[in-house]
PDB file of C-alpha atoms and ligand atoms in Angstrom:
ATOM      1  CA  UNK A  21     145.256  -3.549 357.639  1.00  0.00           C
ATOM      2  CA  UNK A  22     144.149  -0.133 355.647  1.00  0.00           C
ATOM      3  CA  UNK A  23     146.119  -0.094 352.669  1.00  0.00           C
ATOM      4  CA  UNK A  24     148.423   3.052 353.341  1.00  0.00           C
ATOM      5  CA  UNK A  25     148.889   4.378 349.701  1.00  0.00           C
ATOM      6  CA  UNK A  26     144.977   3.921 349.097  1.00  0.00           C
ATOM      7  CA  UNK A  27     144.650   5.778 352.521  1.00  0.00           C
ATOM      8  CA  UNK A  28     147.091   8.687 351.629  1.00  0.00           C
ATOM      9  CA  UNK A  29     145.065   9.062 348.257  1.00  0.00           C
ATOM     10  CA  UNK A  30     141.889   9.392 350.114  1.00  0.00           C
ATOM     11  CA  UNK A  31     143.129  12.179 351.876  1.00  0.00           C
ATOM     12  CA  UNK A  32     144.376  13.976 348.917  1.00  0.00           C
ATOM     13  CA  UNK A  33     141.065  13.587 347.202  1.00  0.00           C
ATOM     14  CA  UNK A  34     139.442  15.128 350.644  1.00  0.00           C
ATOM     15  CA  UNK A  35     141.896  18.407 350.632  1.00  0.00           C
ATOM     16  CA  UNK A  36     141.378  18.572 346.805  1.00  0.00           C
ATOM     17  CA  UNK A  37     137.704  18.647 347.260  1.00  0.00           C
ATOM     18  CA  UNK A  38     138.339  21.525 349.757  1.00  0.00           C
ATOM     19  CA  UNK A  39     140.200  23.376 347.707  1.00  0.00           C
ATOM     20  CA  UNK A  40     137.897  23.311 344.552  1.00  0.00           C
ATOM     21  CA  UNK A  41     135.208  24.095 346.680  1.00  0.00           C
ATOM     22  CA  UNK A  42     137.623  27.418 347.896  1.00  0.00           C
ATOM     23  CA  UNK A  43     138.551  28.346 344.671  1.00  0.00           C
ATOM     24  CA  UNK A  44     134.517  28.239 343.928  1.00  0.00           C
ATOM     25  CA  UNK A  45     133.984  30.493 346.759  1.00  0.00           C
ATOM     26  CA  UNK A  46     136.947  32.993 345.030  1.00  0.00           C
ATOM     27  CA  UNK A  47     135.332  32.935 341.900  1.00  0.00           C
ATOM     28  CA  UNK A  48     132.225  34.451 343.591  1.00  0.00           C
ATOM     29  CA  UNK A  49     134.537  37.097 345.381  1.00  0.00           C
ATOM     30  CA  UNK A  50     136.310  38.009 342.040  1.00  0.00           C
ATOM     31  CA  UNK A  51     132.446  38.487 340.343  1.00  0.00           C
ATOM     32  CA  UNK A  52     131.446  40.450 343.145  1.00  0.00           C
ATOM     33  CA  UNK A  53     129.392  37.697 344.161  1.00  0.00           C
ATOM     34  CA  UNK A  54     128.667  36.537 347.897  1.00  0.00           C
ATOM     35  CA  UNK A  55     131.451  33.970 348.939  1.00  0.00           C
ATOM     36  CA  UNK A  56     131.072  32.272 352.221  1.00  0.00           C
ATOM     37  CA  UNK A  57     134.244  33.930 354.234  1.00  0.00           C
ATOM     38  CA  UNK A  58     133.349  31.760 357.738  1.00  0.00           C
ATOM     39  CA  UNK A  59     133.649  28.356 355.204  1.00  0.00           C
ATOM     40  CA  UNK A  60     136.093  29.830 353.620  1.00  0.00           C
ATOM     41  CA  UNK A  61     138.038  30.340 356.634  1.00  0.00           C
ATOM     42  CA  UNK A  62     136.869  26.469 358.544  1.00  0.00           C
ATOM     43  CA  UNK A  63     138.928  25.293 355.301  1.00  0.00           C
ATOM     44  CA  UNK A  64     141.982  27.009 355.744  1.00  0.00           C
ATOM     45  CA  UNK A  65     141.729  26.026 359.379  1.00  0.00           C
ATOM     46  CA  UNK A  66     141.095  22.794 359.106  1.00  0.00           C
ATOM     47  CA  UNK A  67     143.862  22.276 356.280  1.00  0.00           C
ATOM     48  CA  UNK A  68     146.166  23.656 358.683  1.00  0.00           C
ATOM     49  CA  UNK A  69     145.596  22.253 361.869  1.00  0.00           C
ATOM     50  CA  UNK A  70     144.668  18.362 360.600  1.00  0.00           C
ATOM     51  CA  UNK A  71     147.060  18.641 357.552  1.00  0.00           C
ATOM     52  CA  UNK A  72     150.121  20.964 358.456  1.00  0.00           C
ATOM     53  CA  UNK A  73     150.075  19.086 361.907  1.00  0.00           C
ATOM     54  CA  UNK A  74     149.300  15.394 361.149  1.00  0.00           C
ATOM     55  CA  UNK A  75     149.819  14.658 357.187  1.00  0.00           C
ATOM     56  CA  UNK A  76     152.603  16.255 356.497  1.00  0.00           C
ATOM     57  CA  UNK A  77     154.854  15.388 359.623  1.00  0.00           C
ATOM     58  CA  UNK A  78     153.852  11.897 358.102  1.00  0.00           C
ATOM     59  CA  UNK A  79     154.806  12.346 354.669  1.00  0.00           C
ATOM     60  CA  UNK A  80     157.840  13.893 355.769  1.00  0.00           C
ATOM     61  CA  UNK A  81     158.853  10.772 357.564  1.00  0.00           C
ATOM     62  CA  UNK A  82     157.691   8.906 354.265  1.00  0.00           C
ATOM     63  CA  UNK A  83     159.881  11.065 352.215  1.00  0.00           C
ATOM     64  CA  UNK A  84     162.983  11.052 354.084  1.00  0.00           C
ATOM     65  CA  UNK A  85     162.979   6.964 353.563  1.00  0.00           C
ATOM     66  CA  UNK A  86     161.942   7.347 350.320  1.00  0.00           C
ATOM     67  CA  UNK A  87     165.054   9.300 349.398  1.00  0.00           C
ATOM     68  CA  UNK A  88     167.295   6.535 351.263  1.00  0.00           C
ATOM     69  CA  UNK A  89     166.019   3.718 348.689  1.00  0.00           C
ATOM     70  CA  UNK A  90     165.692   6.051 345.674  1.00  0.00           C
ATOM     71  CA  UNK A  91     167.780   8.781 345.243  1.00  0.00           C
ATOM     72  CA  UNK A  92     166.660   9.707 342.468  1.00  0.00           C
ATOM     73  CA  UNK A  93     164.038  11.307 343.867  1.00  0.00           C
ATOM     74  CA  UNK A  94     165.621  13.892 345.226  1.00  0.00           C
ATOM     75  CA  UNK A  95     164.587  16.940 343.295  1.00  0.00           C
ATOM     76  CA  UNK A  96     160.888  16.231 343.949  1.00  0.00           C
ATOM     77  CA  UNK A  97     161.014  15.105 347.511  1.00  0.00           C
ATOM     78  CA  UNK A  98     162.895  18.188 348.311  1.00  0.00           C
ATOM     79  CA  UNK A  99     161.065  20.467 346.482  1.00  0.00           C
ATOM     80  CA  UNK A 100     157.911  18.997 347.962  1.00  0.00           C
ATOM     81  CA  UNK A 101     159.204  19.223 351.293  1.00  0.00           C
ATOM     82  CA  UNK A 102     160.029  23.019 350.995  1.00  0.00           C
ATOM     83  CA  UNK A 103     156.981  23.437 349.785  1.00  0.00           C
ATOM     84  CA  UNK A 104     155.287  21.598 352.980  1.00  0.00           C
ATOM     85  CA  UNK A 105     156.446  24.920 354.582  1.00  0.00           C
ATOM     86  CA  UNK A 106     155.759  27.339 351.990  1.00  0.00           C
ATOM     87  CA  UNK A 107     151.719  26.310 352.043  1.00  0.00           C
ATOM     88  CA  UNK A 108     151.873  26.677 355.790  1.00  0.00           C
ATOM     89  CA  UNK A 109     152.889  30.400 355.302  1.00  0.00           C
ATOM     90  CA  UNK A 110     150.457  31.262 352.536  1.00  0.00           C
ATOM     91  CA  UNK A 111     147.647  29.288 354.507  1.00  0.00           C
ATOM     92  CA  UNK A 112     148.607  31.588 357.497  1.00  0.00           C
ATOM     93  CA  UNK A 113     148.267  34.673 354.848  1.00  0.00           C
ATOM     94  CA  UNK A 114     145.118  33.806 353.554  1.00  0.00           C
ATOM     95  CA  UNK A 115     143.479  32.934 356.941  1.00  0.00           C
ATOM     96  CA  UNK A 116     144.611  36.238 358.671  1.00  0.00           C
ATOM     97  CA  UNK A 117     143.132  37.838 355.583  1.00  0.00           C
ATOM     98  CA  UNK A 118     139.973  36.118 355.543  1.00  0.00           C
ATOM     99  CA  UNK A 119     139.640  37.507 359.711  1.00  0.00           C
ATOM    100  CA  UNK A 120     140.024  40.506 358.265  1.00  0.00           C
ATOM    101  CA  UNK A 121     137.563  40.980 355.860  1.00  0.00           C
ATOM    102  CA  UNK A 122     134.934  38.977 358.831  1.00  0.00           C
ATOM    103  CA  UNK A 123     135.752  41.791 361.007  1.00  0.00           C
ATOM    104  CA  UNK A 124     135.317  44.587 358.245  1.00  0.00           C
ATOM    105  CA  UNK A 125     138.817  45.398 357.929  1.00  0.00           C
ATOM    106  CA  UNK A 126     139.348  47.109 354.781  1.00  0.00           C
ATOM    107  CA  UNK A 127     141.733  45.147 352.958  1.00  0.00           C
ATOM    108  CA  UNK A 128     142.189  45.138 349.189  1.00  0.00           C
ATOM    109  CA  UNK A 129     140.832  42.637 346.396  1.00  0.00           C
ATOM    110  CA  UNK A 130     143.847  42.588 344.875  1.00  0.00           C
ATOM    111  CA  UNK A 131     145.823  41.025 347.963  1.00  0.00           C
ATOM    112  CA  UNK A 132     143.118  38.395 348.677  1.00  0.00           C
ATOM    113  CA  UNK A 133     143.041  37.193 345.162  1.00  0.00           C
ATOM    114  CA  UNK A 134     146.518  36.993 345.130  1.00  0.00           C
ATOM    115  CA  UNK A 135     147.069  35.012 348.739  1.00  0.00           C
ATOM    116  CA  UNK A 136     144.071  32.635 347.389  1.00  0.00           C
ATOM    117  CA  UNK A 137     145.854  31.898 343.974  1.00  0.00           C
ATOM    118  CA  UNK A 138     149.222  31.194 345.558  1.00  0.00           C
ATOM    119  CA  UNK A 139     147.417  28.491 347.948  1.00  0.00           C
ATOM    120  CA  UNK A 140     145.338  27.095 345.351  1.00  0.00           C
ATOM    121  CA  UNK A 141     148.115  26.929 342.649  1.00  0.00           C
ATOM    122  CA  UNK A 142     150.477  25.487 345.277  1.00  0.00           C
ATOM    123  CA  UNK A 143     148.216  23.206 347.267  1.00  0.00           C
ATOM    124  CA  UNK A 144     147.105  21.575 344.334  1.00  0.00           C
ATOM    125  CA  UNK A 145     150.142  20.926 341.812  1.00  0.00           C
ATOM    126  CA  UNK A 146     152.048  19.905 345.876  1.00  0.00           C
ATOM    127  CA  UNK A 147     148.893  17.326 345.381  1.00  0.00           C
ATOM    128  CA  UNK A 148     149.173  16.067 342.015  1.00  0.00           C
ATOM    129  CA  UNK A 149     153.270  15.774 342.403  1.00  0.00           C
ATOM    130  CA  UNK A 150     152.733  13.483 345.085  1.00  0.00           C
ATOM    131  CA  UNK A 151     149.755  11.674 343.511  1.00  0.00           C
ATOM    132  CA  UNK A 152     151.828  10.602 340.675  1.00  0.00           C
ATOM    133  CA  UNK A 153     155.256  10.878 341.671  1.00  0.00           C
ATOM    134  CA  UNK A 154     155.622  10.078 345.428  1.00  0.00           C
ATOM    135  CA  UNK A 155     152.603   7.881 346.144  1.00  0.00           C
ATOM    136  CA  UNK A 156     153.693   4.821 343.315  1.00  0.00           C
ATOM    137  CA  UNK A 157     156.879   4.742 344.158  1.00  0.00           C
ATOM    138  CA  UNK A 158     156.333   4.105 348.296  1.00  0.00           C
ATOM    139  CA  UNK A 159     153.861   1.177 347.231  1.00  0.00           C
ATOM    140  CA  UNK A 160     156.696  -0.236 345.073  1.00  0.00           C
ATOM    141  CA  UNK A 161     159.654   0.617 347.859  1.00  0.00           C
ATOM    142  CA  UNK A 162     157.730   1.102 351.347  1.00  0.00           C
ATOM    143  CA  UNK A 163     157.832  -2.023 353.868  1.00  0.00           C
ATOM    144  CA  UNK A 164     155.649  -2.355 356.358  1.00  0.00           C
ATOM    145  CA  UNK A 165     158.208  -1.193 359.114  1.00  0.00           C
ATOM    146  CA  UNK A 166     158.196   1.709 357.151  1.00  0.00           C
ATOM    147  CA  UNK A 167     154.647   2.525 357.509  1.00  0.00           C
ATOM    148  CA  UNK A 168     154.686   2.171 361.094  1.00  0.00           C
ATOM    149  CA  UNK A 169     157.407   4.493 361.195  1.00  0.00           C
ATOM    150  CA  UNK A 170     155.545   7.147 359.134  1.00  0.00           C
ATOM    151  CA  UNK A 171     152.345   6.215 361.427  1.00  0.00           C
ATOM    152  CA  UNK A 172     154.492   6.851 364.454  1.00  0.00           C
ATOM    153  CA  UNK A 173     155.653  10.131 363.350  1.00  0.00           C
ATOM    154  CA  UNK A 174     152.561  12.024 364.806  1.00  0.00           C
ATOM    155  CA  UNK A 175     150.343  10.609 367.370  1.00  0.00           C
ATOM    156  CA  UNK A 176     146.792   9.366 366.200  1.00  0.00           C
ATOM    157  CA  UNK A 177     144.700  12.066 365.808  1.00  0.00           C
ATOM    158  CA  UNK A 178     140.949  11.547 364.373  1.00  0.00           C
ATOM    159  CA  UNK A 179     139.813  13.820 361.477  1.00  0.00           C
ATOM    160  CA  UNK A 180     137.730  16.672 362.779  1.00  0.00           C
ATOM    161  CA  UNK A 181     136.087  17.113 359.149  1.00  0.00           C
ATOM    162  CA  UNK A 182     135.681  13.765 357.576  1.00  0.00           C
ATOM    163  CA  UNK A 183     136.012  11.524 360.327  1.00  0.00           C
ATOM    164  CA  UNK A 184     132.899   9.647 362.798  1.00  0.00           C
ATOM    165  CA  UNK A 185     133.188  12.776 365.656  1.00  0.00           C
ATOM    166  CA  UNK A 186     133.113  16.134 363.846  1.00  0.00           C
ATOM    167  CA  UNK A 187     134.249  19.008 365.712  1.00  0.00           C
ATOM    168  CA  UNK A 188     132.149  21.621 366.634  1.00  0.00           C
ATOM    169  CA  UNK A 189     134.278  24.441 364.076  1.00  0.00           C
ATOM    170  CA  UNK A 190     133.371  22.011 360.727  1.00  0.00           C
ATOM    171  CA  UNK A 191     129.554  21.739 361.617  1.00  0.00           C
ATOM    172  CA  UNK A 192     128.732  24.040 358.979  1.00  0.00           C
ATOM    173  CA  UNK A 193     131.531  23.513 356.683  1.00  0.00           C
ATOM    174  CA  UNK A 194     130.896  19.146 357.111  1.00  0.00           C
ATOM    175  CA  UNK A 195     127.196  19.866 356.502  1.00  0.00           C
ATOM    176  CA  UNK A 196     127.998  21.782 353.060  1.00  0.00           C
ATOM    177  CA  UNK A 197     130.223  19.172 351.983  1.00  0.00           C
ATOM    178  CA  UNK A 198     127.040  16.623 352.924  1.00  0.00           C
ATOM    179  CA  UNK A 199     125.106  18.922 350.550  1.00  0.00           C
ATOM    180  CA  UNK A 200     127.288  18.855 347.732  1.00  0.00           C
ATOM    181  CA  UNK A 201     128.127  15.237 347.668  1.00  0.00           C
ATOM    182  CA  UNK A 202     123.715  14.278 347.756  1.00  0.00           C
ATOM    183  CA  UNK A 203     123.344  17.230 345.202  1.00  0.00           C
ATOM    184  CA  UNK A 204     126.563  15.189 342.936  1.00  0.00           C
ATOM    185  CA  UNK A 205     125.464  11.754 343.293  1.00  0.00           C
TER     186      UNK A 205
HETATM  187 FE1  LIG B   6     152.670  17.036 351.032  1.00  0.00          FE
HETATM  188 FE1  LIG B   7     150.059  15.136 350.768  1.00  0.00          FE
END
């Protein structure tokens, strides 16, 4: 079997790349540069229809029997699970903003900039909290009935991005991640 923790790492290194490449696509909108708004926008989609819907219902299920063996982590879980909701809202702001500057809405700068530094700054210290204070202790405390628990609590669903059968929205946004990773290694 996959090892879980190594699996839920993976993932977080996925998003993460997502998100750098998003907050590279900001810094061209805050030069005046041209950003990529339809990537742009594939990201935000794709971060909230594979990982609002299917990794954090699981980490949810991880955290609630996390806090059962170790109460002491408490503060974090909960404040990590609020914040499960809180990047759902601010992805839904900075999509609906993103539609509007693809269909020429006039919208201002200053609001984009702001909607994509609340995600980014969110997203990623949600990421790194979990990295190094959820993820070590569930491979000290997690059993194996509790991974099939935190498997159950979605049904499988294949990655759309990263996984064998990429759907049709990430064509573009899988092939620029293709690009990056040959022009990195
Ligand atoms: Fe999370
Ligand atoms: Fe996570």
């Amino acid at each position: 079997m996959n090892n879980p923790v190594k699996m839920w790492q993976d993932e977080h290194a996925r998003f993460s790349r997502l998100l750098d490449f998003l907050d590279a696509q900001m810094l061209a909108f805050h030069e005046g540069g041209h950003p990529n708004y339809e990537l742009m926008r594939d990201i935000i989609h794709y971060l909230k229809h594979y990982a609002d819907c299917y990794h954090h219902p699981r980490e949810d299920v991880a955290f609630a029997l996390l806090l059962d063996r170790e109460p002491d982590l408490a503060p974090v879980i909960k404040r990590l699970m609020h914040e499960h909701r809180v990047i759902n809202i601010a992805g839904d702001t900075l999509y609906n903003y993103l539609d509007d500057i693809l269909e020429d809405t006039v919208i201002s700068r200053e609001k984009v900039e702001t909607a994509a530094a609340t995600y980014l700054v969110y997203y990623r210290a949600h990421i790194e909290s979990e990295d190094s204070r959820v993820l070590p202790a569930a491979a000290r405390l997690m059993t194996p009935g509790d991974w099939a628990k935190v498997a159950a609590a979605v049904p499988p669903h294949a990655d759309p991005l990263f996984g064998s059968d990429v759907g049709a929205r990430y064509r573009d946004l899988h092939t620029q991640i293709k690009r990056e990773q040959e022009f990195n290694s």
